PDB file of C-alpha atoms in Angstrom:
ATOM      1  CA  UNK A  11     -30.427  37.761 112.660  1.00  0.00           C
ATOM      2  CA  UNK A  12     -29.889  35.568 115.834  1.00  0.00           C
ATOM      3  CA  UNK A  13     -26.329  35.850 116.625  1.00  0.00           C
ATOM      4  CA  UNK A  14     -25.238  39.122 115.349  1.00  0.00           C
ATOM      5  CA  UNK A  15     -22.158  40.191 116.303  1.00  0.00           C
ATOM      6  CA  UNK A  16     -19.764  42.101 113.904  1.00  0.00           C
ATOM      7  CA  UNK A  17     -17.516  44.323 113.866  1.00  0.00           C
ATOM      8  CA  UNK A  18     -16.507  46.614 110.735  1.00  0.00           C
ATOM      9  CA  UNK A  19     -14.138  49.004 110.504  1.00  0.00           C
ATOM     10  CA  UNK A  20     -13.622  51.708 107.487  1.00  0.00           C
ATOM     11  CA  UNK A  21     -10.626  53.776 106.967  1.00  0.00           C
ATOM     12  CA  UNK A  22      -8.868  56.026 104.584  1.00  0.00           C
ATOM     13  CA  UNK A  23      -7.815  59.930 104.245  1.00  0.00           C
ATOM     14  CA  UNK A  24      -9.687  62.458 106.291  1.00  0.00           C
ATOM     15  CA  UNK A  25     -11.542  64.055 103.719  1.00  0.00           C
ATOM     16  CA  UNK A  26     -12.178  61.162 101.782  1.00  0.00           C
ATOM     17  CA  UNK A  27     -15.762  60.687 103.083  1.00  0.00           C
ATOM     18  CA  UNK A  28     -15.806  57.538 106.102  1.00  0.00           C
ATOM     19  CA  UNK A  29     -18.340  59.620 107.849  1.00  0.00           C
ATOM     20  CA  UNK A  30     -20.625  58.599 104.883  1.00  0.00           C
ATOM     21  CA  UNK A  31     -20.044  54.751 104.964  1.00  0.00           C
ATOM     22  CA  UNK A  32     -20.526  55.039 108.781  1.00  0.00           C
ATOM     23  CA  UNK A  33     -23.971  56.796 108.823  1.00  0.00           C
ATOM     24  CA  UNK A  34     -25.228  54.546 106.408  1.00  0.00           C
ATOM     25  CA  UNK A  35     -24.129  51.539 108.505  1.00  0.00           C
ATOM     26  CA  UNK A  36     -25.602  53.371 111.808  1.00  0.00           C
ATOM     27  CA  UNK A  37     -29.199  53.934 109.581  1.00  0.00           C
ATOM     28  CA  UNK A  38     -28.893  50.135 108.328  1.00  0.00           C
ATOM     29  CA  UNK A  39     -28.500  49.120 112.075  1.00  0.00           C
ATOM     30  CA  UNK A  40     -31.218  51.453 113.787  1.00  0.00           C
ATOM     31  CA  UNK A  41     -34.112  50.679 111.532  1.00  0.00           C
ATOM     32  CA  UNK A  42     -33.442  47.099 112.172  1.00  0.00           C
ATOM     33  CA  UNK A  43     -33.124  47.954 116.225  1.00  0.00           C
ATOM     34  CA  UNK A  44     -29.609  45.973 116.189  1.00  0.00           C
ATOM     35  CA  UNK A  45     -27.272  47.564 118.611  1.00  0.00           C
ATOM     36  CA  UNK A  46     -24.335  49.484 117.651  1.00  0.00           C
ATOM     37  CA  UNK A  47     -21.237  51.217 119.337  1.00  0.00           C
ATOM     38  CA  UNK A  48     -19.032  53.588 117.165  1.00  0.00           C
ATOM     39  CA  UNK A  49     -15.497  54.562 117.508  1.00  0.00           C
ATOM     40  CA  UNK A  50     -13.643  57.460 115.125  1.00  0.00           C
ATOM     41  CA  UNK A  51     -10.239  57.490 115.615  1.00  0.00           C
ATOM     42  CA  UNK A  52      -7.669  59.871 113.402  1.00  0.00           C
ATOM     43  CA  UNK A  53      -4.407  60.924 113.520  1.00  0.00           C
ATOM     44  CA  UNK A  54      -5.110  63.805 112.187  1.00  0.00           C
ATOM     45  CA  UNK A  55      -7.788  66.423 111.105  1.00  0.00           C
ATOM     46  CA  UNK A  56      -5.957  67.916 108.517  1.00  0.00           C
ATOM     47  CA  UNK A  57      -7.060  66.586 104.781  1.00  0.00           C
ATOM     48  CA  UNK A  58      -5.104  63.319 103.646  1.00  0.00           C
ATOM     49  CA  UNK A  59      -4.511  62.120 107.357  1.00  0.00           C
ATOM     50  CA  UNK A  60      -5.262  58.546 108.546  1.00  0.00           C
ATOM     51  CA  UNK A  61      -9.060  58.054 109.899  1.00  0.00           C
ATOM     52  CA  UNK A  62     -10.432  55.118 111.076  1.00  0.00           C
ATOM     53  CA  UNK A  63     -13.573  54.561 112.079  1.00  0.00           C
ATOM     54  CA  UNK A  64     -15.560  51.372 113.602  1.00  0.00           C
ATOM     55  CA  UNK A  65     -18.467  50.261 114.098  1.00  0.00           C
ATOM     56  CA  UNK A  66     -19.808  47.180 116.498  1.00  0.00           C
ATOM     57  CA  UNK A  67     -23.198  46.151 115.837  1.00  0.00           C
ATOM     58  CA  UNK A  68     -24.794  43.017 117.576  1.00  0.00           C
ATOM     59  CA  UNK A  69     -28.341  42.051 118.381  1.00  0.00           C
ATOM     60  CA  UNK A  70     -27.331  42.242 122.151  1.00  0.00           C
ATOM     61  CA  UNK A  71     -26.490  45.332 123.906  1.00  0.00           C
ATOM     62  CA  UNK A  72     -23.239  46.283 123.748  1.00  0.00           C
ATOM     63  CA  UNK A  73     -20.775  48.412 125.511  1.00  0.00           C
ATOM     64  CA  UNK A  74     -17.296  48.679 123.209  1.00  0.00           C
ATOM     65  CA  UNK A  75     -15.975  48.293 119.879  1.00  0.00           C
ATOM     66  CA  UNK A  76     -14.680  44.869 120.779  1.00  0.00           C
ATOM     67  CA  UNK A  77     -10.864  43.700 119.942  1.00  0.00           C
ATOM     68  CA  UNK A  78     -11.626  42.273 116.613  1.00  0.00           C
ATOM     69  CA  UNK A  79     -12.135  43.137 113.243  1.00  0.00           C
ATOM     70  CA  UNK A  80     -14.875  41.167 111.263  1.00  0.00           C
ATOM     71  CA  UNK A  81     -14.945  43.009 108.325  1.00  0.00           C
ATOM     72  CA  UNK A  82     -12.569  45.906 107.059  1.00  0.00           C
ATOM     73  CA  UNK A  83     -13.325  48.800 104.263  1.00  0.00           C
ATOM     74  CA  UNK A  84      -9.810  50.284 102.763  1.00  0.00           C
ATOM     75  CA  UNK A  85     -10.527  53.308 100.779  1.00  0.00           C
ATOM     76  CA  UNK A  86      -6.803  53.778 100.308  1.00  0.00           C
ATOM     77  CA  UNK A  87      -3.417  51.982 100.240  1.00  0.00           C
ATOM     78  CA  UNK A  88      -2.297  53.319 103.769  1.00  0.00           C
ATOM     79  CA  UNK A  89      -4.605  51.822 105.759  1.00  0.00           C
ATOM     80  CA  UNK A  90      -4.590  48.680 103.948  1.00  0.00           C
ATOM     81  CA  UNK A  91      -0.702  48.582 104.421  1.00  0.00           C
ATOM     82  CA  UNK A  92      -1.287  49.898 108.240  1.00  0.00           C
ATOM     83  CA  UNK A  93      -4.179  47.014 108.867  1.00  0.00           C
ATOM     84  CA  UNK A  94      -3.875  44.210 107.008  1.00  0.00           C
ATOM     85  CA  UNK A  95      -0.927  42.561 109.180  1.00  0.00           C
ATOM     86  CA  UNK A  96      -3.150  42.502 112.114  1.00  0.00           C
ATOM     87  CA  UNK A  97      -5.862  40.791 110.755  1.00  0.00           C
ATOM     88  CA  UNK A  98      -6.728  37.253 111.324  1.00  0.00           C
ATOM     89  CA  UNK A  99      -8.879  34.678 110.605  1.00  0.00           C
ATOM     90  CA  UNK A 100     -12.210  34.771 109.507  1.00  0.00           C
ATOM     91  CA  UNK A 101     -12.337  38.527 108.634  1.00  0.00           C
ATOM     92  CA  UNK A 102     -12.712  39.797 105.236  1.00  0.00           C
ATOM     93  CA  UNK A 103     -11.220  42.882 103.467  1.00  0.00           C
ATOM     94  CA  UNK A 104     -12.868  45.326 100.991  1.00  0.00           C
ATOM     95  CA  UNK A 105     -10.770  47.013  98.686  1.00  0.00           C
ATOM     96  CA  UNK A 106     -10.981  49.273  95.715  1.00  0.00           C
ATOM     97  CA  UNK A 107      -9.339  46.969  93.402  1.00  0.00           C
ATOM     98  CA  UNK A 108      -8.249  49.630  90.760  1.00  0.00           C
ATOM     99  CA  UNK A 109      -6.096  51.305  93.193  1.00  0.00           C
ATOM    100  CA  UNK A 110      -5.086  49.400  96.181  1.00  0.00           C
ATOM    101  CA  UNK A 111      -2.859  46.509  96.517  1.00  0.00           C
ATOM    102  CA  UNK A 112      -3.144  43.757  98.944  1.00  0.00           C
ATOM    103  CA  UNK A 113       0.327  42.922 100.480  1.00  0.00           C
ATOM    104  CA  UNK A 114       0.415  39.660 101.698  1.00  0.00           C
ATOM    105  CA  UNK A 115      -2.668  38.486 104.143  1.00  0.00           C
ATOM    106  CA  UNK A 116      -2.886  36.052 107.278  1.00  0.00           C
ATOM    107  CA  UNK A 117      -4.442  32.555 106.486  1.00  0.00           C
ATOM    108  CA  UNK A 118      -8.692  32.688 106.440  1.00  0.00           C
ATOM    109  CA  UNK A 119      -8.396  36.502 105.796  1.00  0.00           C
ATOM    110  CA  UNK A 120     -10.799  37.052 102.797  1.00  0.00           C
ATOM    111  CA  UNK A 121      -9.755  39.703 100.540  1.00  0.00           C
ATOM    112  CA  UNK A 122     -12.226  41.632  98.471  1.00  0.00           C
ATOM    113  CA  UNK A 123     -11.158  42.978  95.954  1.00  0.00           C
ATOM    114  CA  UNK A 124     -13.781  45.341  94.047  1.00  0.00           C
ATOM    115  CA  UNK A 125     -13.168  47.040  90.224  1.00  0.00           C
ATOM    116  CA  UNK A 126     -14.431  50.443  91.442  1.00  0.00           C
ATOM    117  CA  UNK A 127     -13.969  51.858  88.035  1.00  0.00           C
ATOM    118  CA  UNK A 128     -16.000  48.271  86.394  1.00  0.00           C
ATOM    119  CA  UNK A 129     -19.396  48.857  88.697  1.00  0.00           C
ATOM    120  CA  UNK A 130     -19.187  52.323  89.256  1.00  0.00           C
ATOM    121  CA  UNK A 131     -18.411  53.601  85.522  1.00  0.00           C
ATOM    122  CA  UNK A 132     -15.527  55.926  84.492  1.00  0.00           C
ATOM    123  CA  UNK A 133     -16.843  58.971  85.336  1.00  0.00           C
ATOM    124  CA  UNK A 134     -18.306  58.162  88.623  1.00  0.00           C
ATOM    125  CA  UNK A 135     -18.026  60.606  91.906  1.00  0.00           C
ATOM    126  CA  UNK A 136     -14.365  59.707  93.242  1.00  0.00           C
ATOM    127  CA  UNK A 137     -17.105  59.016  96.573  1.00  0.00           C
ATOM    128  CA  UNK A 138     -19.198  56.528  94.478  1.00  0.00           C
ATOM    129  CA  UNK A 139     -16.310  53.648  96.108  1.00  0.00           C
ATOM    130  CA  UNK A 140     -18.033  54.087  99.409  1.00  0.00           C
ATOM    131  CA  UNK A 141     -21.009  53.369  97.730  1.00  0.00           C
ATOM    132  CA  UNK A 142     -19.503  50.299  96.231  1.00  0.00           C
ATOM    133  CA  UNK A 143     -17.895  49.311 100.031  1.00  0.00           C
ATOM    134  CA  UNK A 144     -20.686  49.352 101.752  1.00  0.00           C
ATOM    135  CA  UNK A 145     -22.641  47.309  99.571  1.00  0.00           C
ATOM    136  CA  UNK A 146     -20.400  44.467  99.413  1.00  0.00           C
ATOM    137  CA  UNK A 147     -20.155  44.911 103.432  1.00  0.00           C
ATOM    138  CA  UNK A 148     -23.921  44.141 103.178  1.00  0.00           C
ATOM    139  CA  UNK A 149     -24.257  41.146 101.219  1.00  0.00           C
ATOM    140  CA  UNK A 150     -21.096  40.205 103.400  1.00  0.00           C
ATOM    141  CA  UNK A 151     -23.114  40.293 106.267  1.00  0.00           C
ATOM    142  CA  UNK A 152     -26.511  39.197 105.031  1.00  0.00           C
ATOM    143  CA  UNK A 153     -28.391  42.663 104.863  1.00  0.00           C
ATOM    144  CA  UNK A 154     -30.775  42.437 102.265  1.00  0.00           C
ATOM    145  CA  UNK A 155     -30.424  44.846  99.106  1.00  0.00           C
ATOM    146  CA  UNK A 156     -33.482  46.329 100.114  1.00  0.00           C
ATOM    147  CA  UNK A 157     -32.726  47.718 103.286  1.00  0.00           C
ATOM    148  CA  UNK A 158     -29.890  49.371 101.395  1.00  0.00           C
ATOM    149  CA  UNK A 159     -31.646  50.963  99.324  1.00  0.00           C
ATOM    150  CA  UNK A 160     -34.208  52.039 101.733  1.00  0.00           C
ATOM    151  CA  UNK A 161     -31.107  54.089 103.747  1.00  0.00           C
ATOM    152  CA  UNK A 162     -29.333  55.171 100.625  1.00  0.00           C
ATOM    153  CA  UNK A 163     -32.876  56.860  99.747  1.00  0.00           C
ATOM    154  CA  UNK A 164     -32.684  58.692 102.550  1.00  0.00           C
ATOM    155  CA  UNK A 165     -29.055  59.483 102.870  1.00  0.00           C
ATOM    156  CA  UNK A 166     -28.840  61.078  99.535  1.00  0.00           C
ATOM    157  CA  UNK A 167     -32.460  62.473  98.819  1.00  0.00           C
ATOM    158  CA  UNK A 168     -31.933  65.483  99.756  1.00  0.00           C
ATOM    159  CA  UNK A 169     -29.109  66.034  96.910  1.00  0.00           C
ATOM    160  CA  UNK A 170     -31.655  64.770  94.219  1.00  0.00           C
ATOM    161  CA  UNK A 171     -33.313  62.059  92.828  1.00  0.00           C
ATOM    162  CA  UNK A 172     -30.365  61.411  89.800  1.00  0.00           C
ATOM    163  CA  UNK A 173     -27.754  61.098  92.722  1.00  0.00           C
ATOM    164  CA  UNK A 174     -30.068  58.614  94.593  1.00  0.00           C
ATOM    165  CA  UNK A 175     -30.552  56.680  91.437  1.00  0.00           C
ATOM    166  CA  UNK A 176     -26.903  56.769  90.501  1.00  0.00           C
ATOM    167  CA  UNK A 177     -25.934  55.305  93.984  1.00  0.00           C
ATOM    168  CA  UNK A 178     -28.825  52.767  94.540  1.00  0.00           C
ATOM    169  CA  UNK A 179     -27.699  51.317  90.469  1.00  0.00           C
ATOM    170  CA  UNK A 180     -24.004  51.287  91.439  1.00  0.00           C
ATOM    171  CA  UNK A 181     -24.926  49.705  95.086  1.00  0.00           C
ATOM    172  CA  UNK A 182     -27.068  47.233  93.182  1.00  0.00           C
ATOM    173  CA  UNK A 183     -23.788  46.071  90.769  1.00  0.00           C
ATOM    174  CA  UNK A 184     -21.509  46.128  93.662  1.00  0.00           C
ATOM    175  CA  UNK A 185     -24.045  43.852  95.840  1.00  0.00           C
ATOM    176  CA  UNK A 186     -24.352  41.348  92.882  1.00  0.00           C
ATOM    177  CA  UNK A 187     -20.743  41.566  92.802  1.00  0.00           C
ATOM    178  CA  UNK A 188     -20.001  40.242  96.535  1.00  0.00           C
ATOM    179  CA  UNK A 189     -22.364  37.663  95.797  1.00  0.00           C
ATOM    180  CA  UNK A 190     -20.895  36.209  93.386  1.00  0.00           C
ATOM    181  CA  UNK A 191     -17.082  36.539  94.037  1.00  0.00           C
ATOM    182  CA  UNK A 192     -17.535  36.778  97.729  1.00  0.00           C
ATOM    183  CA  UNK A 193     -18.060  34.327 101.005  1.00  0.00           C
ATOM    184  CA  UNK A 194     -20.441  35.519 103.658  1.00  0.00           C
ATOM    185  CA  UNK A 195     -18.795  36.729 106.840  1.00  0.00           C
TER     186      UNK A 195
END
């Protein structure tokens, strides 16, 4: 990964789980000794506020959370309607397309736009879409599926070997999703 250098960002409600999506990013980026600087910020604490969290990760040291975003994770409509505007360029957006809506995007934005409900079935943990976003983020970025599965393993072993299975099938549909719909970043 000569060159590394992106910078993803992941918002939504508080409560709705970005902690998740970040620690599996953070595990992705440690085992493969890439750098990485985090920054959480949120309006609020109390449940259904705005969070938004992100995460620079190069393969030089780094010392901020830079000024742009490469890569952007809604998990709900207000902070795609609070983020998209400022986008430009060359960064791509990952949406749950069952229950977000776009608005209208800058030139070279890519939009993403994932059936949640398609890859992750019906009945799925309202949490499996974080699942789903960061494995498109990773074939985005050029993280082989391995590697995911490796941290998601980890993350979720210690909740049972169904719920590991469950998220490393659903991060496997979601992957083979991006790359097929999907330009790298």
């Amino acid at each position: 990964m000569s060159g590394f250098d992106y910078v993803i960002s992941i918002g939504g409600a508080a409560g709705q789980g970005i902690a998740t999506p970040g620690n599996i990013l953070a595990r992705l980026f440690a085992r493969r000794g890439i750098h990485m600087y985090a920054y959480n910020a949120y309006q609020s604490i109390i449940r259904g506020g705005h969070s938004f969290l992100t995460v620079r990760c190069s393969d030089r040291e780094i010392r901020t959370h830079g000024d742009v975003i490469d890569l952007m994770i809604c998990l709900n409509q207000d902070t795609m309607n609070r983020h998209l505007e400022h986008l430009g360029p060359g960064t791509s957006v990952i949406y749950n397309s069952d229950t977000i809506e776009p608005g209208e995007a800058a030139e070279g934005v890519q939009l993403c736009p994932t059936p949640v409900g398609e890859l992750a079935g019906k009945g799925a943990n309202k949490l499996m879409q974080n699942t789903v976003a960061i494995s498109v983020a990773c074939q985005l970025i050029g993280i082989e599926f391995s590697a995911l599965e490796d941290v998601l393993d980890f993350q979720f072993s210690a909740k049972g070997e169904e719920l590991v299975a469950a998220n490393v099938d659903v991060a496997r549909m979601a992957y083979d999703h991006s790359a097929a719909n999907f330009q790298p970043v």
